[in-house]
């Protein structure tokens, strides 16, 4: 276990400096409340190709572990180039049949998936928490309900695509090998190679698979190597509901598998969510035309360094709540995490104090405990990356405020939520994505300065604005360069609302009518 | 004097969202038992009906002192409730009964006053109402604010009246030789918006403080002459009311509340719907927290009305714990535990009548594994 020790703050008086007081022994605390549902996990998993789990001979395997205990949960298969080829070919073979189904039939399959996810919701939530380290409270109340919602929403689109594509007429894909139309003049894109991250394993799978299926595409999906279990469980659901073989294939593996998938000539569209670094490599790899002269379609949803702007006329207590939720939700391992907080100078002391108080009340620890607010960091590698930034932030002159003193389990990867004050725009911790429970607090004096500082970043994924003045809120929102701007709230996700970035946060949108575009030709 | 009120704004959507998170905590087993005992010990067991009689009030007092009397399915060391809360005309019967039971002072007598519940009476009548209740034996006065004045923007009228009532409490308290706590009922159901709740909270807190300062100023000369006569308290104020918290509180040491009496802001009369809600109470907790951060002074909070189940009471306790954090205060103990923060009858109360019995049923279930029938829980 690696953690720096911290002191507990108490609700201390206004003049208290950075020196935290010793905690009093709490007289009333919550007893452990472990989630008791047990899920069966096989000792090994094969690859889900062409409608069934297959175990390639002499397959290389790797362990997936529970980051809260460091115990091995299962061993999964490293898909080789040949395996990727089989999966893509299976997806390619079934494409005309799947795209040619009456739209209402495609919708029925997707509805069935959504319902089955709801029915098995508890099991999926537990599995997600075991594999990813996120608190059960979040997987149960956020991740899994949103997964189901995405399938429900897109099931509804399957037979209404003409309303999403009004005025769009395809020409390019007409010809002998053209796929059937899924709306007047509009066809599926084809085989979609999708590579997803470890922060919201099943939710990202849903974001990718649901619109692809609704639009008549077929899919080869690669979950992240540290969190493959819920995607494999989703494959079981596909089997259960009788999804035609090959329509969705799920293959596990590390970056090599992802590379083979992205570069496969029969893949028509690549969708990637993950780091900007890998995103750039994928953009390069897909920049060259395929042997048939066509280009691969590409959407990227990458990193972020999203700003929160809090004005002195904000509802401060609620804003602090939103800031806490914005950065410490899912241990800060969120691409749209509000990791840069811009506070109007006149209220910086008050906001800092209230952040400290609120931070102290967060419960960090066993993700399976229903009262846990912040769980385990996803992997050892990620934890060391976060710790690197914590060190760097202090070296560069910012002040680290560790206001949380939760007792941590002996094993596992843990980082207590914390924040930096005295951060300058030039500091690394204000520029690079940390992807952990670390907030950088900066200041501004005027709205114009707030906007220019907020936009002074390579990223442009999300932003939060906190003010009770409506006219100011709307005017600032228009001037922030990011895909999402939340006003007086944060981290609100809904399948009907498009999500995506500007600049190095990627391109393309997921969710809403806009999200369908990437999966339709024409 | 036109009063300027600069209260922070409240975002009702986010406040409701935050309040809802407190209901998601899983409180089981020993923490549930401890929480229920804490809820019981911070209860103002209330009867406020036109049909109240001395006999009804006596049975209420008996239950208040020993909620588990002679009931084998309850642990025999159940705490008394914090106070009984009655109409002014019933105060003397409370005093008699509590005296007989040897519980006077331990279970407080709270009296609604100032023309409860509407407050639509001349000020002199309301102040006399307060004075009489104190002389009849009340330890705590639950006053109502002038909502009509508040909603028409006459904040100075509201504040002046609160000051007058507080001054009456201080003066009459000194006369009867007991500190009198004031609870200011905002009647949040009539104020409607959370912005109003916050503004009324701040206004009440500041008005009570002004009255205390004025009283301390007046009494300073007099006090010097009769030093030693008045009951000495930790802060030396004449009636034991905490006046000046040091603005640089040393929170590293447990702070003993035992000898001080604190004033409260209270949500509702119970006669208006909605009565107490979690978002409203959250905003009031934030107001007393901000006051504490600014001045180091403590003000209590009392949600009243609409809290009927043990489960709801636990939700509220979670909210207090997670909002007012870890101030190491030492108040009246439950089971020799000091939960700290505002989780003590000195700073937190539930105003309720039906709640007590649901808490007792839940304690009985935890204790014996069996539920009691509704009819098997004593009335009053």
JSON list of N, CA and C in Angstrom, two decimals, chain A residues 9-15 21 24 27-31 33 137 141 315 317-318 321-322 353-354 357-358 361 363 370-371 373 466 468 488-489 492, chain B residues 9-11 14-15 17-18 24-28 30-31 34-35 198 247-248 251 286 289-290 292-293 317-318 321-322 324 326-328 337 339 343:
[
{"chain": "A", "resi": 9, "resn": "UNK", "atom": "N", "xyz": [-8.62, 17.21, 9.66]},
{"chain": "A", "resi": 9, "resn": "UNK", "atom": "CA", "xyz": [-8.99, 18.56, 10.07]},
{"chain": "A", "resi": 9, "resn": "UNK", "atom": "C", "xyz": [-10.25, 18.44, 10.90]},
{"chain": "A", "resi": 10, "resn": "UNK", "atom": "N", "xyz": [-10.53, 19.43, 11.66]},
{"chain": "A", "resi": 10, "resn": "UNK", "atom": "CA", "xyz": [-11.84, 19.45, 12.28]},
{"chain": "A", "resi": 10, "resn": "UNK", "atom": "C", "xyz": [-12.50, 20.72, 11.80]},
{"chain": "A", "resi": 11, "resn": "UNK", "atom": "N", "xyz": [-13.72, 20.87, 12.18]},
{"chain": "A", "resi": 11, "resn": "UNK", "atom": "CA", "xyz": [-14.44, 22.07, 11.79]},
{"chain": "A", "resi": 11, "resn": "UNK", "atom": "C", "xyz": [-13.86, 23.18, 12.62]},
{"chain": "A", "resi": 12, "resn": "UNK", "atom": "N", "xyz": [-12.80, 23.77, 12.14]},
{"chain": "A", "resi": 12, "resn": "UNK", "atom": "CA", "xyz": [-12.05, 24.65, 13.01]},
{"chain": "A", "resi": 12, "resn": "UNK", "atom": "C", "xyz": [-12.39, 26.11, 12.73]},
{"chain": "A", "resi": 13, "resn": "UNK", "atom": "N", "xyz": [-11.98, 26.94, 13.63]},
{"chain": "A", "resi": 13, "resn": "UNK", "atom": "CA", "xyz": [-12.31, 28.36, 13.56]},
{"chain": "A", "resi": 13, "resn": "UNK", "atom": "C", "xyz": [-11.68, 29.04, 12.36]},
{"chain": "A", "resi": 14, "resn": "UNK", "atom": "N", "xyz": [-12.07, 30.28, 12.14]},
{"chain": "A", "resi": 14, "resn": "UNK", "atom": "CA", "xyz": [-11.67, 30.99, 10.94]},
{"chain": "A", "resi": 14, "resn": "UNK", "atom": "C", "xyz": [-10.18, 31.26, 10.85]},
{"chain": "A", "resi": 15, "resn": "UNK", "atom": "N", "xyz": [-9.51, 31.35, 11.99]},
{"chain": "A", "resi": 15, "resn": "UNK", "atom": "CA", "xyz": [-8.11, 31.74, 11.94]},
{"chain": "A", "resi": 15, "resn": "UNK", "atom": "C", "xyz": [-7.19, 30.53, 11.82]},
{"chain": "A", "resi": 21, "resn": "UNK", "atom": "N", "xyz": [-6.09, 20.06, 13.22]},
{"chain": "A", "resi": 21, "resn": "UNK", "atom": "CA", "xyz": [-6.18, 19.59, 14.59]},
{"chain": "A", "resi": 21, "resn": "UNK", "atom": "C", "xyz": [-6.33, 18.08, 14.61]},
{"chain": "A", "resi": 24, "resn": "UNK", "atom": "N", "xyz": [-11.12, 14.11, 17.06]},
{"chain": "A", "resi": 24, "resn": "UNK", "atom": "CA", "xyz": [-11.64, 13.49, 18.27]},
{"chain": "A", "resi": 24, "resn": "UNK", "atom": "C", "xyz": [-12.20, 12.14, 17.85]},
{"chain": "A", "resi": 27, "resn": "UNK", "atom": "N", "xyz": [-17.95, 9.53, 18.13]},
{"chain": "A", "resi": 27, "resn": "UNK", "atom": "CA", "xyz": [-18.83, 8.77, 18.99]},
{"chain": "A", "resi": 27, "resn": "UNK", "atom": "C", "xyz": [-19.93, 8.08, 18.21]},
{"chain": "A", "resi": 28, "resn": "UNK", "atom": "N", "xyz": [-20.26, 8.65, 17.06]},
{"chain": "A", "resi": 28, "resn": "UNK", "atom": "CA", "xyz": [-21.27, 8.00, 16.24]},
{"chain": "A", "resi": 28, "resn": "UNK", "atom": "C", "xyz": [-20.74, 7.87, 14.83]},
{"chain": "A", "resi": 29, "resn": "UNK", "atom": "N", "xyz": [-20.49, 6.65, 14.45]},
{"chain": "A", "resi": 29, "resn": "UNK", "atom": "CA", "xyz": [-19.99, 6.42, 13.10]},
{"chain": "A", "resi": 29, "resn": "UNK", "atom": "C", "xyz": [-20.83, 5.30, 12.48]},
{"chain": "A", "resi": 30, "resn": "UNK", "atom": "N", "xyz": [-20.64, 5.11, 11.18]},
{"chain": "A", "resi": 30, "resn": "UNK", "atom": "CA", "xyz": [-21.42, 4.09, 10.51]},
{"chain": "A", "resi": 30, "resn": "UNK", "atom": "C", "xyz": [-20.71, 2.73, 10.62]},
{"chain": "A", "resi": 31, "resn": "UNK", "atom": "N", "xyz": [-21.47, 1.72, 10.97]},
{"chain": "A", "resi": 31, "resn": "UNK", "atom": "CA", "xyz": [-20.90, 0.38, 10.99]},
{"chain": "A", "resi": 31, "resn": "UNK", "atom": "C", "xyz": [-20.59, -0.03, 9.55]},
{"chain": "A", "resi": 33, "resn": "UNK", "atom": "N", "xyz": [-20.92, -1.62, 6.11]},
{"chain": "A", "resi": 33, "resn": "UNK", "atom": "CA", "xyz": [-22.15, -2.01, 5.42]},
{"chain": "A", "resi": 33, "resn": "UNK", "atom": "C", "xyz": [-21.77, -2.63, 4.08]},
{"chain": "A", "resi": 137, "resn": "UNK", "atom": "N", "xyz": [-21.60, 2.34, -4.35]},
{"chain": "A", "resi": 137, "resn": "UNK", "atom": "CA", "xyz": [-22.63, 3.38, -4.40]},
{"chain": "A", "resi": 137, "resn": "UNK", "atom": "C", "xyz": [-22.71, 3.96, -5.82]},
{"chain": "A", "resi": 141, "resn": "UNK", "atom": "N", "xyz": [-25.68, 3.20, -8.42]},
{"chain": "A", "resi": 141, "resn": "UNK", "atom": "CA", "xyz": [-26.61, 4.32, -8.63]},
{"chain": "A", "resi": 141, "resn": "UNK", "atom": "C", "xyz": [-26.31, 5.14, -9.88]},
{"chain": "A", "resi": 315, "resn": "UNK", "atom": "N", "xyz": [-24.08, 30.42, -5.35]},
{"chain": "A", "resi": 315, "resn": "UNK", "atom": "CA", "xyz": [-24.59, 29.77, -4.13]},
{"chain": "A", "resi": 315, "resn": "UNK", "atom": "C", "xyz": [-23.44, 28.88, -3.65]},
{"chain": "A", "resi": 317, "resn": "UNK", "atom": "N", "xyz": [-22.28, 27.16, -0.97]},
{"chain": "A", "resi": 317, "resn": "UNK", "atom": "CA", "xyz": [-22.33, 25.81, -0.40]},
{"chain": "A", "resi": 317, "resn": "UNK", "atom": "C", "xyz": [-22.68, 24.77, -1.46]},
{"chain": "A", "resi": 318, "resn": "UNK", "atom": "N", "xyz": [-23.60, 25.13, -2.34]},
{"chain": "A", "resi": 318, "resn": "UNK", "atom": "CA", "xyz": [-23.98, 24.18, -3.39]},
{"chain": "A", "resi": 318, "resn": "UNK", "atom": "C", "xyz": [-22.87, 24.07, -4.45]},
{"chain": "A", "resi": 321, "resn": "UNK", "atom": "N", "xyz": [-20.32, 21.76, -3.22]},
{"chain": "A", "resi": 321, "resn": "UNK", "atom": "CA", "xyz": [-20.83, 20.40, -3.42]},
{"chain": "A", "resi": 321, "resn": "UNK", "atom": "C", "xyz": [-20.58, 19.93, -4.86]},
{"chain": "A", "resi": 322, "resn": "UNK", "atom": "N", "xyz": [-20.85, 20.81, -5.80]},
{"chain": "A", "resi": 322, "resn": "UNK", "atom": "CA", "xyz": [-20.65, 20.47, -7.21]},
{"chain": "A", "resi": 322, "resn": "UNK", "atom": "C", "xyz": [-19.18, 20.29, -7.55]},
{"chain": "A", "resi": 353, "resn": "UNK", "atom": "N", "xyz": [-11.74, 26.97, 2.68]},
{"chain": "A", "resi": 353, "resn": "UNK", "atom": "CA", "xyz": [-12.15, 26.45, 3.99]},
{"chain": "A", "resi": 353, "resn": "UNK", "atom": "C", "xyz": [-13.27, 25.41, 3.83]},
{"chain": "A", "resi": 354, "resn": "UNK", "atom": "N", "xyz": [-14.24, 25.75, 2.99]},
{"chain": "A", "resi": 354, "resn": "UNK", "atom": "CA", "xyz": [-15.38, 24.85, 2.84]},
{"chain": "A", "resi": 354, "resn": "UNK", "atom": "C", "xyz": [-15.00, 23.58, 2.09]},
{"chain": "A", "resi": 357, "resn": "UNK", "atom": "N", "xyz": [-13.45, 21.38, 4.75]},
{"chain": "A", "resi": 357, "resn": "UNK", "atom": "CA", "xyz": [-14.46, 20.78, 5.63]},
{"chain": "A", "resi": 357, "resn": "UNK", "atom": "C", "xyz": [-15.16, 19.62, 4.93]},
{"chain": "A", "resi": 358, "resn": "UNK", "atom": "N", "xyz": [-15.52, 19.87, 3.68]},
{"chain": "A", "resi": 358, "resn": "UNK", "atom": "CA", "xyz": [-16.28, 18.86, 2.95]},
{"chain": "A", "resi": 358, "resn": "UNK", "atom": "C", "xyz": [-15.40, 17.65, 2.62]},
{"chain": "A", "resi": 361, "resn": "UNK", "atom": "N", "xyz": [-15.15, 15.06, 5.23]},
{"chain": "A", "resi": 361, "resn": "UNK", "atom": "CA", "xyz": [-16.29, 14.17, 5.48]},
{"chain": "A", "resi": 361, "resn": "UNK", "atom": "C", "xyz": [-16.40, 13.05, 4.45]},
{"chain": "A", "resi": 363, "resn": "UNK", "atom": "N", "xyz": [-15.72, 9.60, 2.74]},
{"chain": "A", "resi": 363, "resn": "UNK", "atom": "CA", "xyz": [-15.31, 8.32, 3.30]},
{"chain": "A", "resi": 363, "resn": "UNK", "atom": "C", "xyz": [-14.54, 7.54, 2.24]},
{"chain": "A", "resi": 370, "resn": "UNK", "atom": "N", "xyz": [-21.19, 0.15, 1.33]},
{"chain": "A", "resi": 370, "resn": "UNK", "atom": "CA", "xyz": [-22.21, 1.03, 0.73]},
{"chain": "A", "resi": 370, "resn": "UNK", "atom": "C", "xyz": [-22.04, 2.49, 1.16]},
{"chain": "A", "resi": 371, "resn": "UNK", "atom": "N", "xyz": [-21.26, 2.73, 2.21]},
{"chain": "A", "resi": 371, "resn": "UNK", "atom": "CA", "xyz": [-21.06, 4.10, 2.66]},
{"chain": "A", "resi": 371, "resn": "UNK", "atom": "C", "xyz": [-19.77, 4.72, 2.14]},
{"chain": "A", "resi": 373, "resn": "UNK", "atom": "N", "xyz": [-17.40, 6.74, -0.24]},
{"chain": "A", "resi": 373, "resn": "UNK", "atom": "CA", "xyz": [-17.55, 7.78, -1.25]},
{"chain": "A", "resi": 373, "resn": "UNK", "atom": "C", "xyz": [-16.44, 7.73, -2.28]},
{"chain": "A", "resi": 466, "resn": "UNK", "atom": "N", "xyz": [-20.42, 28.55, -11.97]},
{"chain": "A", "resi": 466, "resn": "UNK", "atom": "CA", "xyz": [-21.22, 28.69, -10.76]},
{"chain": "A", "resi": 466, "resn": "UNK", "atom": "C", "xyz": [-21.48, 30.15, -10.49]},
{"chain": "A", "resi": 468, "resn": "UNK", "atom": "N", "xyz": [-25.20, 32.78, -9.49]},
{"chain": "A", "resi": 468, "resn": "UNK", "atom": "CA", "xyz": [-26.66, 32.88, -9.42]},
{"chain": "A", "resi": 468, "resn": "UNK", "atom": "C", "xyz": [-27.18, 33.90, -10.41]},
{"chain": "A", "resi": 488, "resn": "UNK", "atom": "N", "xyz": [-24.21, 25.61, -12.77]},
{"chain": "A", "resi": 488, "resn": "UNK", "atom": "CA", "xyz": [-24.72, 25.32, -11.43]},
{"chain": "A", "resi": 488, "resn": "UNK", "atom": "C", "xyz": [-25.01, 23.85, -11.21]},
{"chain": "A", "resi": 489, "resn": "UNK", "atom": "N", "xyz": [-24.26, 23.01, -11.88]},
{"chain": "A", "resi": 489, "resn": "UNK", "atom": "CA", "xyz": [-24.30, 21.58, -11.64]},
{"chain": "A", "resi": 489, "resn": "UNK", "atom": "C", "xyz": [-23.06, 21.01, -12.30]},
{"chain": "A", "resi": 492, "resn": "UNK", "atom": "N", "xyz": [-23.45, 15.73, -15.01]},
{"chain": "A", "resi": 492, "resn": "UNK", "atom": "CA", "xyz": [-24.79, 15.22, -15.31]},
{"chain": "A", "resi": 492, "resn": "UNK", "atom": "C", "xyz": [-24.70, 14.52, -16.67]},
{"chain": "B", "resi": 9, "resn": "UNK", "atom": "N", "xyz": [-26.74, 33.20, -1.39]},
{"chain": "B", "resi": 9, "resn": "UNK", "atom": "CA", "xyz": [-27.87, 32.61, -2.11]},
{"chain": "B", "resi": 9, "resn": "UNK", "atom": "C", "xyz": [-27.81, 31.09, -2.00]},
{"chain": "B", "resi": 10, "resn": "UNK", "atom": "N", "xyz": [-28.96, 30.49, -2.20]},
{"chain": "B", "resi": 10, "resn": "UNK", "atom": "CA", "xyz": [-29.03, 29.03, -2.12]},
{"chain": "B", "resi": 10, "resn": "UNK", "atom": "C", "xyz": [-29.59, 28.50, -3.43]},
{"chain": "B", "resi": 11, "resn": "UNK", "atom": "N", "xyz": [-28.92, 27.50, -3.99]},
{"chain": "B", "resi": 11, "resn": "UNK", "atom": "CA", "xyz": [-29.41, 26.85, -5.19]},
{"chain": "B", "resi": 11, "resn": "UNK", "atom": "C", "xyz": [-30.28, 25.67, -4.76]},
{"chain": "B", "resi": 14, "resn": "UNK", "atom": "N", "xyz": [-29.47, 21.97, -6.26]},
{"chain": "B", "resi": 14, "resn": "UNK", "atom": "CA", "xyz": [-28.29, 21.29, -5.72]},
{"chain": "B", "resi": 14, "resn": "UNK", "atom": "C", "xyz": [-28.46, 21.00, -4.23]},
{"chain": "B", "resi": 15, "resn": "UNK", "atom": "N", "xyz": [-29.17, 21.88, -3.52]},
{"chain": "B", "resi": 15, "resn": "UNK", "atom": "CA", "xyz": [-29.39, 21.64, -2.09]},
{"chain": "B", "resi": 15, "resn": "UNK", "atom": "C", "xyz": [-30.24, 20.39, -1.89]},
{"chain": "B", "resi": 17, "resn": "UNK", "atom": "N", "xyz": [-30.46, 17.94, -3.99]},
{"chain": "B", "resi": 17, "resn": "UNK", "atom": "CA", "xyz": [-29.63, 16.79, -4.40]},
{"chain": "B", "resi": 17, "resn": "UNK", "atom": "C", "xyz": [-28.71, 16.37, -3.25]},
{"chain": "B", "resi": 18, "resn": "UNK", "atom": "N", "xyz": [-28.10, 17.36, -2.63]},
{"chain": "B", "resi": 18, "resn": "UNK", "atom": "CA", "xyz": [-27.20, 17.06, -1.52]},
{"chain": "B", "resi": 18, "resn": "UNK", "atom": "C", "xyz": [-27.98, 16.42, -0.38]},
{"chain": "B", "resi": 24, "resn": "UNK", "atom": "N", "xyz": [-29.02, 8.06, 1.69]},
{"chain": "B", "resi": 24, "resn": "UNK", "atom": "CA", "xyz": [-28.46, 6.86, 1.06]},
{"chain": "B", "resi": 24, "resn": "UNK", "atom": "C", "xyz": [-27.48, 6.12, 1.96]},
{"chain": "B", "resi": 25, "resn": "UNK", "atom": "N", "xyz": [-27.16, 6.70, 3.10]},
{"chain": "B", "resi": 25, "resn": "UNK", "atom": "CA", "xyz": [-26.20, 6.03, 3.98]},
{"chain": "B", "resi": 25, "resn": "UNK", "atom": "C", "xyz": [-26.84, 4.77, 4.57]},
{"chain": "B", "resi": 26, "resn": "UNK", "atom": "N", "xyz": [-26.02, 3.77, 4.71]},
{"chain": "B", "resi": 26, "resn": "UNK", "atom": "CA", "xyz": [-26.51, 2.52, 5.26]},
{"chain": "B", "resi": 26, "resn": "UNK", "atom": "C", "xyz": [-26.17, 2.48, 6.75]},
{"chain": "B", "resi": 27, "resn": "UNK", "atom": "N", "xyz": [-27.19, 2.63, 7.58]},
{"chain": "B", "resi": 27, "resn": "UNK", "atom": "CA", "xyz": [-26.97, 2.67, 9.03]},
{"chain": "B", "resi": 27, "resn": "UNK", "atom": "C", "xyz": [-27.55, 1.39, 9.63]},
{"chain": "B", "resi": 28, "resn": "UNK", "atom": "N", "xyz": [-26.66, 0.50, 10.04]},
{"chain": "B", "resi": 28, "resn": "UNK", "atom": "CA", "xyz": [-27.11, -0.81, 10.51]},
{"chain": "B", "resi": 28, "resn": "UNK", "atom": "C", "xyz": [-26.49, -1.13, 11.86]},
{"chain": "B", "resi": 30, "resn": "UNK", "atom": "N", "xyz": [-24.90, -1.78, 15.22]},
{"chain": "B", "resi": 30, "resn": "UNK", "atom": "CA", "xyz": [-24.53, -0.96, 16.38]},
{"chain": "B", "resi": 30, "resn": "UNK", "atom": "C", "xyz": [-24.65, 0.52, 16.07]},
{"chain": "B", "resi": 31, "resn": "UNK", "atom": "N", "xyz": [-24.35, 0.91, 14.83]},
{"chain": "B", "resi": 31, "resn": "UNK", "atom": "CA", "xyz": [-24.47, 2.34, 14.53]},
{"chain": "B", "resi": 31, "resn": "UNK", "atom": "C", "xyz": [-25.94, 2.75, 14.50]},
{"chain": "B", "resi": 34, "resn": "UNK", "atom": "N", "xyz": [-26.94, 3.08, 18.22]},
{"chain": "B", "resi": 34, "resn": "UNK", "atom": "CA", "xyz": [-26.36, 4.31, 18.78]},
{"chain": "B", "resi": 34, "resn": "UNK", "atom": "C", "xyz": [-27.09, 5.54, 18.23]},
{"chain": "B", "resi": 35, "resn": "UNK", "atom": "N", "xyz": [-27.41, 5.50, 16.94]},
{"chain": "B", "resi": 35, "resn": "UNK", "atom": "CA", "xyz": [-28.11, 6.61, 16.31]},
{"chain": "B", "resi": 35, "resn": "UNK", "atom": "C", "xyz": [-29.50, 6.80, 16.88]},
{"chain": "B", "resi": 198, "resn": "UNK", "atom": "N", "xyz": [-32.48, 30.87, 4.35]},
{"chain": "B", "resi": 198, "resn": "UNK", "atom": "CA", "xyz": [-31.13, 31.28, 4.73]},
{"chain": "B", "resi": 198, "resn": "UNK", "atom": "C", "xyz": [-31.13, 32.70, 5.30]},
{"chain": "B", "resi": 247, "resn": "UNK", "atom": "N", "xyz": [-12.82, 33.90, 18.70]},
{"chain": "B", "resi": 247, "resn": "UNK", "atom": "CA", "xyz": [-12.84, 33.69, 17.25]},
{"chain": "B", "resi": 247, "resn": "UNK", "atom": "C", "xyz": [-11.74, 32.75, 16.79]},
{"chain": "B", "resi": 248, "resn": "UNK", "atom": "N", "xyz": [-10.75, 32.53, 17.63]},
{"chain": "B", "resi": 248, "resn": "UNK", "atom": "CA", "xyz": [-9.75, 31.55, 17.24]},
{"chain": "B", "resi": 248, "resn": "UNK", "atom": "C", "xyz": [-9.86, 30.36, 18.18]},
{"chain": "B", "resi": 251, "resn": "UNK", "atom": "N", "xyz": [-9.64, 23.98, 18.46]},
{"chain": "B", "resi": 251, "resn": "UNK", "atom": "CA", "xyz": [-10.50, 22.82, 18.28]},
{"chain": "B", "resi": 251, "resn": "UNK", "atom": "C", "xyz": [-9.77, 21.52, 18.59]},
{"chain": "B", "resi": 286, "resn": "UNK", "atom": "N", "xyz": [-26.10, 24.96, 7.49]},
{"chain": "B", "resi": 286, "resn": "UNK", "atom": "CA", "xyz": [-25.03, 25.72, 6.83]},
{"chain": "B", "resi": 286, "resn": "UNK", "atom": "C", "xyz": [-24.94, 27.14, 7.40]},
{"chain": "B", "resi": 289, "resn": "UNK", "atom": "N", "xyz": [-23.21, 26.87, 10.68]},
{"chain": "B", "resi": 289, "resn": "UNK", "atom": "CA", "xyz": [-21.80, 26.56, 10.44]},
{"chain": "B", "resi": 289, "resn": "UNK", "atom": "C", "xyz": [-21.04, 27.83, 10.02]},
{"chain": "B", "resi": 290, "resn": "UNK", "atom": "N", "xyz": [-21.62, 28.59, 9.10]},
{"chain": "B", "resi": 290, "resn": "UNK", "atom": "CA", "xyz": [-20.95, 29.81, 8.64]},
{"chain": "B", "resi": 290, "resn": "UNK", "atom": "C", "xyz": [-20.79, 30.80, 9.79]},
{"chain": "B", "resi": 292, "resn": "UNK", "atom": "N", "xyz": [-20.50, 30.04, 12.89]},
{"chain": "B", "resi": 292, "resn": "UNK", "atom": "CA", "xyz": [-19.42, 29.50, 13.72]},
{"chain": "B", "resi": 292, "resn": "UNK", "atom": "C", "xyz": [-18.05, 29.80, 13.09]},
{"chain": "B", "resi": 293, "resn": "UNK", "atom": "N", "xyz": [-17.95, 29.63, 11.79]},
{"chain": "B", "resi": 293, "resn": "UNK", "atom": "CA", "xyz": [-16.67, 29.89, 11.13]},
{"chain": "B", "resi": 293, "resn": "UNK", "atom": "C", "xyz": [-16.28, 31.37, 11.23]},
{"chain": "B", "resi": 317, "resn": "UNK", "atom": "N", "xyz": [-29.67, 12.80, 11.35]},
{"chain": "B", "resi": 317, "resn": "UNK", "atom": "CA", "xyz": [-28.42, 12.73, 12.12]},
{"chain": "B", "resi": 317, "resn": "UNK", "atom": "C", "xyz": [-27.22, 12.61, 11.17]},
{"chain": "B", "resi": 318, "resn": "UNK", "atom": "N", "xyz": [-27.40, 11.84, 10.10]},
{"chain": "B", "resi": 318, "resn": "UNK", "atom": "CA", "xyz": [-26.33, 11.73, 9.10]},
{"chain": "B", "resi": 318, "resn": "UNK", "atom": "C", "xyz": [-26.03, 13.12, 8.53]},
{"chain": "B", "resi": 321, "resn": "UNK", "atom": "N", "xyz": [-24.06, 15.13, 11.04]},
{"chain": "B", "resi": 321, "resn": "UNK", "atom": "CA", "xyz": [-22.69, 14.61, 11.12]},
{"chain": "B", "resi": 321, "resn": "UNK", "atom": "C", "xyz": [-21.86, 15.06, 9.92]},
{"chain": "B", "resi": 322, "resn": "UNK", "atom": "N", "xyz": [-22.45, 14.95, 8.73]},
{"chain": "B", "resi": 322, "resn": "UNK", "atom": "CA", "xyz": [-21.65, 15.22, 7.54]},
{"chain": "B", "resi": 322, "resn": "UNK", "atom": "C", "xyz": [-21.58, 16.70, 7.17]},
{"chain": "B", "resi": 324, "resn": "UNK", "atom": "N", "xyz": [-21.80, 19.35, 9.77]},
{"chain": "B", "resi": 324, "resn": "UNK", "atom": "CA", "xyz": [-21.14, 20.09, 10.83]},
{"chain": "B", "resi": 324, "resn": "UNK", "atom": "C", "xyz": [-19.97, 19.33, 11.41]},
{"chain": "B", "resi": 326, "resn": "UNK", "atom": "N", "xyz": [-16.67, 17.60, 12.56]},
{"chain": "B", "resi": 326, "resn": "UNK", "atom": "CA", "xyz": [-16.01, 16.93, 13.67]},
{"chain": "B", "resi": 326, "resn": "UNK", "atom": "C", "xyz": [-15.59, 17.88, 14.77]},
{"chain": "B", "resi": 327, "resn": "UNK", "atom": "N", "xyz": [-16.39, 18.89, 15.05]},
{"chain": "B", "resi": 327, "resn": "UNK", "atom": "CA", "xyz": [-16.05, 19.75, 16.18]},
{"chain": "B", "resi": 327, "resn": "UNK", "atom": "C", "xyz": [-16.07, 18.92, 17.45]},
{"chain": "B", "resi": 328, "resn": "UNK", "atom": "N", "xyz": [-14.96, 18.87, 18.18]},
{"chain": "B", "resi": 328, "resn": "UNK", "atom": "CA", "xyz": [-14.93, 17.99, 19.35]},
{"chain": "B", "resi": 328, "resn": "UNK", "atom": "C", "xyz": [-15.62, 18.62, 20.55]},
{"chain": "B", "resi": 337, "resn": "UNK", "atom": "N", "xyz": [-20.83, 8.45, 25.38]},
{"chain": "B", "resi": 337, "resn": "UNK", "atom": "CA", "xyz": [-20.20, 8.77, 24.10]},
{"chain": "B", "resi": 337, "resn": "UNK", "atom": "C", "xyz": [-20.48, 10.23, 23.78]},
{"chain": "B", "resi": 339, "resn": "UNK", "atom": "N", "xyz": [-20.62, 12.24, 20.58]},
{"chain": "B", "resi": 339, "resn": "UNK", "atom": "CA", "xyz": [-20.48, 12.19, 19.13]},
{"chain": "B", "resi": 339, "resn": "UNK", "atom": "C", "xyz": [-19.81, 13.43, 18.54]},
{"chain": "B", "resi": 343, "resn": "UNK", "atom": "N", "xyz": [-23.95, 16.99, 17.31]},
{"chain": "B", "resi": 343, "resn": "UNK", "atom": "CA", "xyz": [-24.76, 15.83, 17.70]},
{"chain": "B", "resi": 343, "resn": "UNK", "atom": "C", "xyz": [-24.87, 15.73, 19.22]}
]
